[in-house]
GROMACS .gro file of C-alpha atoms in nm:
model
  251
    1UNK     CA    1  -0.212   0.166   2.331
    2UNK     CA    2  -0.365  -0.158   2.370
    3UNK     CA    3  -0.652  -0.257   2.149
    4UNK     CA    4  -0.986  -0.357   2.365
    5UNK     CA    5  -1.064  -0.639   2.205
    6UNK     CA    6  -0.753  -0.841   2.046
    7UNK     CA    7  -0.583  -0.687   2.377
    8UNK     CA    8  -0.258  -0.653   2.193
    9UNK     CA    9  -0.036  -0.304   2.134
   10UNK     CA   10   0.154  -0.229   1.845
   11UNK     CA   11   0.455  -0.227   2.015
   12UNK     CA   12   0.396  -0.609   2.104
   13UNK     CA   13   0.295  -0.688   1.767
   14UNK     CA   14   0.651  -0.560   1.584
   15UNK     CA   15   0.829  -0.699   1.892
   16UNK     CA   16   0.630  -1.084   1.815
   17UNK     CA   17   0.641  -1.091   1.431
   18UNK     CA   18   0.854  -0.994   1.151
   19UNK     CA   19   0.587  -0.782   0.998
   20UNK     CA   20   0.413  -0.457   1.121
   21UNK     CA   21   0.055  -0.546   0.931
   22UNK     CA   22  -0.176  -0.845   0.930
   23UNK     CA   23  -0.335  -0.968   0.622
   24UNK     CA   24  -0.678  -0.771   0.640
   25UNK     CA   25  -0.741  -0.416   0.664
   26UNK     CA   26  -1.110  -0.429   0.765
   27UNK     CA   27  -1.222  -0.610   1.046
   28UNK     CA   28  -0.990  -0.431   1.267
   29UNK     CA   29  -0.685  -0.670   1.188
   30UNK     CA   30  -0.444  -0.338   1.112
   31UNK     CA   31  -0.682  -0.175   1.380
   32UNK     CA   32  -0.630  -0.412   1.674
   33UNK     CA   33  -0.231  -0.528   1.593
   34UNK     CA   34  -0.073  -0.217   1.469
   35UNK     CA   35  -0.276   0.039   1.637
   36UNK     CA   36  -0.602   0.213   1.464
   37UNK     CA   37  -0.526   0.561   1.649
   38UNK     CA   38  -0.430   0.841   1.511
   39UNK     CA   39  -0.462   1.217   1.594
   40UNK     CA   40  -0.730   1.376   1.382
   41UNK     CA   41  -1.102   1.301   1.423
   42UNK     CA   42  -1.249   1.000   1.210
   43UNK     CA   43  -0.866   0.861   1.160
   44UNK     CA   44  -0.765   1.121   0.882
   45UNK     CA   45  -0.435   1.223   0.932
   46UNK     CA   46  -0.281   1.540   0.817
   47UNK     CA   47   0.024   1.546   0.584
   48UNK     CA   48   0.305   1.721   0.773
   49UNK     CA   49   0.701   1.746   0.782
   50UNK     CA   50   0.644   1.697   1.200
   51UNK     CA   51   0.867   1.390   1.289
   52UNK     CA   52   0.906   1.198   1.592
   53UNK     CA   53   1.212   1.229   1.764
   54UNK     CA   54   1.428   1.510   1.902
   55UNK     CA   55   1.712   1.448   1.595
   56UNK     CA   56   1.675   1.684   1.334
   57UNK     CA   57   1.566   1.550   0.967
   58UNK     CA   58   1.779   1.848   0.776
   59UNK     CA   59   2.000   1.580   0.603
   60UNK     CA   60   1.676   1.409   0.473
   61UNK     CA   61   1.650   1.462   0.102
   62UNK     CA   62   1.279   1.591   0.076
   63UNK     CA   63   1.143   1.591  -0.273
   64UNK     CA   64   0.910   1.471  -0.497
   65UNK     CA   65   1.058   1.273  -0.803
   66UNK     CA   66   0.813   1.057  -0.922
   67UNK     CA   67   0.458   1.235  -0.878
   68UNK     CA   68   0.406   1.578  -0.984
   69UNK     CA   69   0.062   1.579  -0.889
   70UNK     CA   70   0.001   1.689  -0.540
   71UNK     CA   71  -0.340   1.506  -0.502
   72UNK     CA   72  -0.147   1.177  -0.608
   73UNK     CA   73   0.090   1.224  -0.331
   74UNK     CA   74  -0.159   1.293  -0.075
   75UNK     CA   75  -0.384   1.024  -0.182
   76UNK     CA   76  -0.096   0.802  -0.150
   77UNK     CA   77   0.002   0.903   0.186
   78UNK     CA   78  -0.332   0.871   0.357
   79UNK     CA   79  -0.363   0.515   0.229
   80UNK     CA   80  -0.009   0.435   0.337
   81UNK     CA   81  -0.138   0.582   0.680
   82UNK     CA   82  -0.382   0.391   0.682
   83UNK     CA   83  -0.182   0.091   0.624
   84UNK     CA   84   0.083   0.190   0.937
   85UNK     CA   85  -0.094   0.446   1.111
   86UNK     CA   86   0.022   0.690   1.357
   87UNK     CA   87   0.004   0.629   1.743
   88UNK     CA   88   0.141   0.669   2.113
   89UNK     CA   89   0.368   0.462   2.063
   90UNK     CA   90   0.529   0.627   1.742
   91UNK     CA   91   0.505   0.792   1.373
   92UNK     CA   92   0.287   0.614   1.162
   93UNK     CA   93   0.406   0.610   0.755
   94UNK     CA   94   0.386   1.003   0.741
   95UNK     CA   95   0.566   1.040   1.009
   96UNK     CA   96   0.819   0.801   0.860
   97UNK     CA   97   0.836   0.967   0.559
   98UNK     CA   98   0.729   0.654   0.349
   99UNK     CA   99   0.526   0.862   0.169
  100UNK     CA  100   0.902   1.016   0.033
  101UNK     CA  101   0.978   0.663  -0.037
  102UNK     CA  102   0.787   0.550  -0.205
  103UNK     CA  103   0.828   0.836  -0.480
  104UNK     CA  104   1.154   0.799  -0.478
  105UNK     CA  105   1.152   0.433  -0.552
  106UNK     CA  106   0.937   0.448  -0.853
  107UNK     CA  107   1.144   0.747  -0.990
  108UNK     CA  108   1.410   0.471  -1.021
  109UNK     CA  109   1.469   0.098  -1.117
  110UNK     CA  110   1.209  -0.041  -0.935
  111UNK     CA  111   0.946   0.154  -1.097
  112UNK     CA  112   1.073   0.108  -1.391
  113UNK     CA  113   1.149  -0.287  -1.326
  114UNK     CA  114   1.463  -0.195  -1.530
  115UNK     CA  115   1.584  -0.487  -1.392
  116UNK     CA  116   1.264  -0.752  -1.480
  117UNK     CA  117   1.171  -0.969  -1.778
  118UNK     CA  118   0.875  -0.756  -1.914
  119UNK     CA  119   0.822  -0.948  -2.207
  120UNK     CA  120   0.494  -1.136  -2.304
  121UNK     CA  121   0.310  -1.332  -2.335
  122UNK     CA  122   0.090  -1.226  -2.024
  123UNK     CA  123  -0.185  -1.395  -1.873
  124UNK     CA  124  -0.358  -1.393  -1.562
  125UNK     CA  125  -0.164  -1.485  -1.284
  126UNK     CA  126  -0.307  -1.673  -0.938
  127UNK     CA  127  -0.312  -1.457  -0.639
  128UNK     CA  128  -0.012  -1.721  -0.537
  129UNK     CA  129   0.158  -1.593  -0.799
  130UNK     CA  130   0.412  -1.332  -0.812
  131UNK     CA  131   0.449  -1.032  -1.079
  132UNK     CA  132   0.247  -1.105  -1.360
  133UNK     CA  133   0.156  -0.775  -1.467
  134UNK     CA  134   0.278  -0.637  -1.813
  135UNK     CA  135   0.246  -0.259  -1.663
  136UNK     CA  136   0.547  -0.165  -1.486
  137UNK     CA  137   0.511  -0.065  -1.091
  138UNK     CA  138   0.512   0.284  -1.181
  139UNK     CA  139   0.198   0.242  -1.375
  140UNK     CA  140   0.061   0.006  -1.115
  141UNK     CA  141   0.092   0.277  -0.845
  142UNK     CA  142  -0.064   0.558  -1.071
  143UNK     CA  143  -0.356   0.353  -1.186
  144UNK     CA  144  -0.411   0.238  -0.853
  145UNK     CA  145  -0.418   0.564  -0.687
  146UNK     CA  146  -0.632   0.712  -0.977
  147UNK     CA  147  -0.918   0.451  -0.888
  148UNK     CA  148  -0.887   0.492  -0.531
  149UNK     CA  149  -0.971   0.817  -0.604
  150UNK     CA  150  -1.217   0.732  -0.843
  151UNK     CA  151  -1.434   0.447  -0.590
  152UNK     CA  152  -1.431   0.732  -0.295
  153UNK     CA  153  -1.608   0.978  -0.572
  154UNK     CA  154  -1.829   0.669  -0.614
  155UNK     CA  155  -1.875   0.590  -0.247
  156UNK     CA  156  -1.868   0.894  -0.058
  157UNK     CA  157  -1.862   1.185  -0.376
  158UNK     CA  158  -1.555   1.284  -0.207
  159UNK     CA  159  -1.197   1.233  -0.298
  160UNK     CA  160  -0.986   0.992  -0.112
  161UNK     CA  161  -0.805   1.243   0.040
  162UNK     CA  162  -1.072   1.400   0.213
  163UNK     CA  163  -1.269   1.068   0.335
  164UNK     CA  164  -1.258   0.990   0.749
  165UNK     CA  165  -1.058   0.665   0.822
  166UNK     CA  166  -1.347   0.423   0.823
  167UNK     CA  167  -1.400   0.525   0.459
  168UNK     CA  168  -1.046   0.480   0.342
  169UNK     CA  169  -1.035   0.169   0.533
  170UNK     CA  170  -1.338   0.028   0.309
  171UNK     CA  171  -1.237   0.157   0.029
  172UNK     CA  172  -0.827  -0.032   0.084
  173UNK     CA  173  -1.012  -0.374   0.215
  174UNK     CA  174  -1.214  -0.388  -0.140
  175UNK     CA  175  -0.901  -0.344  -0.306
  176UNK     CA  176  -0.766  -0.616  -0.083
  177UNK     CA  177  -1.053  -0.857  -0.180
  178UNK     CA  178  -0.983  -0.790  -0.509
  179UNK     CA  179  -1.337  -0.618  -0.576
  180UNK     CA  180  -1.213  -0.326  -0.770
  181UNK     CA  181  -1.166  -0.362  -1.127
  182UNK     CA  182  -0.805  -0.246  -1.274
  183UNK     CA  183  -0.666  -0.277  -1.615
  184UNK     CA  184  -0.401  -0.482  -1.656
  185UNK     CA  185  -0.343  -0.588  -1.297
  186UNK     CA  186  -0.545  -0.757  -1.007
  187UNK     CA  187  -0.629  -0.469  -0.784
  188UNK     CA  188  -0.537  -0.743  -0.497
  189UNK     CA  189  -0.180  -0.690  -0.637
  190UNK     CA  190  -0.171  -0.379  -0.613
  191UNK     CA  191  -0.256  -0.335  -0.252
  192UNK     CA  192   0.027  -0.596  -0.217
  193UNK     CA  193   0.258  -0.375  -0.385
  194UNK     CA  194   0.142  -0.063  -0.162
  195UNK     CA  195   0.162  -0.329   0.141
  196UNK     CA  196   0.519  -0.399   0.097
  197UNK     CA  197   0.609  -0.104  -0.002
  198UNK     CA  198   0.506   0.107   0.307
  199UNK     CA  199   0.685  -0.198   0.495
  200UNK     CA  200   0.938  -0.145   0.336
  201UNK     CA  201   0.941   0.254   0.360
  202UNK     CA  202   0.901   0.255   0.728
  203UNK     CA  203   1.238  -0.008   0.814
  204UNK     CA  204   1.479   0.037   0.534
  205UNK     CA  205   1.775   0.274   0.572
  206UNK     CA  206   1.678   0.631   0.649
  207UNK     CA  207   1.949   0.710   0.312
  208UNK     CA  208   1.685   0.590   0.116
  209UNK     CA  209   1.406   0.887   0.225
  210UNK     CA  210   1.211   0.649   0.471
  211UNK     CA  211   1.219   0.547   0.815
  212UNK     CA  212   1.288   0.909   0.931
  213UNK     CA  213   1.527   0.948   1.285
  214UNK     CA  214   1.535   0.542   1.262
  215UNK     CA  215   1.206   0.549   1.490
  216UNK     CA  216   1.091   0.190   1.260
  217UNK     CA  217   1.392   0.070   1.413
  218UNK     CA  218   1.333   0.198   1.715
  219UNK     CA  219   0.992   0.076   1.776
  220UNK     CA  220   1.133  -0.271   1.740
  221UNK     CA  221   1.441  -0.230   1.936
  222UNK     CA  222   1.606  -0.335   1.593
  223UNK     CA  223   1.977  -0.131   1.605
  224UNK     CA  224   2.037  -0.052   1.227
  225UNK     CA  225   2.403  -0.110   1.076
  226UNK     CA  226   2.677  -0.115   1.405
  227UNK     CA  227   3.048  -0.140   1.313
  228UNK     CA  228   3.088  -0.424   1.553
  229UNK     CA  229   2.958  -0.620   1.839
  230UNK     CA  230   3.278  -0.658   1.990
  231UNK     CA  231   3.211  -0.501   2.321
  232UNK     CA  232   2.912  -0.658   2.409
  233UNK     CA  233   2.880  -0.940   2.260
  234UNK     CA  234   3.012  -1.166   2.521
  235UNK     CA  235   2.752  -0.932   2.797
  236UNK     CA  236   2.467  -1.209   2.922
  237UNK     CA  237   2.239  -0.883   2.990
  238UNK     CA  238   2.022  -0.720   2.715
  239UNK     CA  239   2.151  -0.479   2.474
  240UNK     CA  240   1.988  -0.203   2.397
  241UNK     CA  241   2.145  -0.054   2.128
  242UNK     CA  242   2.113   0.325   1.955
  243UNK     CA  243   2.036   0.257   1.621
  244UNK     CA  244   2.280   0.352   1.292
  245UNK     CA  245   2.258   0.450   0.967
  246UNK     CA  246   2.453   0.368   0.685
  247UNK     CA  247   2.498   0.727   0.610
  248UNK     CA  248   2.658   0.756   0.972
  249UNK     CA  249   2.941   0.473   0.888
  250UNK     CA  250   3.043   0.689   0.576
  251UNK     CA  251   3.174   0.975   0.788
   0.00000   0.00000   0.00000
């Protein structure tokens, strides 16, 4: 569905740019170029196992194995939402099971950044600047969700949960801004980190828990790992291609 005033769908806007989000979350810059409609009244969108597609998500390895608290989770996966939200063109990060991602991500290395100098000294970085945090992403993406939580009590004596989009949408654009005060990291960082990583949740490899029945791929014609080219590859027409797994080579 178009958006009335930047007159642009989603669908054009993965098609166009290597990104699915623009740099603002207020103003209607996720709103207009991704699509700001989702099913449920006020833009709150309810956490379900429903995915697009006819293909069945069986092989999918549900689980939690980072959070073991269920508000974290669903705080987590509204703001995600919020971030790639739901519409008739396709599943927004719920759908996509970035949510699942994400968790499973910071269960391992990268939450860990087993792989990362972590050593001081630390100072302040510029928002140029890449990782400059001496918190590991794990504790990034509890803190942060723990005072998303805690400005929605502020703002609307509600958790985040439970706000209507608008509401969420304020509360992500003054982390954004960098107008919410976290220890030990720029809350701007964080929403980069929770940026990317929904991104990154909704296009990688469905083996990794996100981008459920390839429909990332799908929405930007992208086809996923092929064997070969061979056959068409010398064809003048366009190609549209099924997409593939990884898992789907291993058999």
């Amino acid at each position: 569905m178009a958006d009335n005033k930047n007159g642009l769908s989603r669908r054009d806007f993965l098609k166009t740019t290597g990104i699915a989000t623009g740099a603002l979350v207020g103003g209607g810059i996720i709103g207009g170029l991704v699509g700001y409609n989702v099913n449920k009244p006020g833009g709150k969108v309810e956490h379900t196992e429903t995915h697009g597609g006819n293909a069945s998500t069986q092989d999918i390895n549900r689980g939690l194995m980072f959070f073991t608290n269920q508000n974290e989770f669903h705080v987590l996966s509204q703001a995600v939402e919020r971030i790639f939200p739901e519409d008739d063109l396709g599943p927004g990060a719920i759908g996509l099971g970035v949510p699942y991602f994400i968790d499973n991500q910071l269960a391992g290395n990268y939450g860990s950044n087993a792989k990362e100098y972590m050593q001081g000294p630390f100072f302040a970085g510029e928002s140029t600047q890449g990782y400059q945090s001496r918190l590991t992403r794990a504790e990034i993406f509890r803190h942060g969700i723990a005072k998303m939580d805690e400005e929605a009590q502020k703002r609307f004596k509600k958790g985040f949960a439970e706000l209507e989009g608008k509401q969420m949408d304020e509360i992500l654009t003054a982390f954004q801004k960098n107008e919410i005060d976290m220890k030990g990291v720029a809350s701007e960082f964080f929403f980069k980190l929770l940026r990317t990583a929904t991104l990154e949740g909704a296009y990688a490899d469905p083996i990794y828990n996100g981008n459920v029945n390839m429909d990332g791929w799908r929405m930007k014609g992208f086809p996923g790992h092929q064997m070969a080219y061979i056959n068409v590859i010398e064809d003048e027409k366009y190609q549209k291609i099924e997409p593939q797994s990884i898992s789907s080579m291993q058999h």
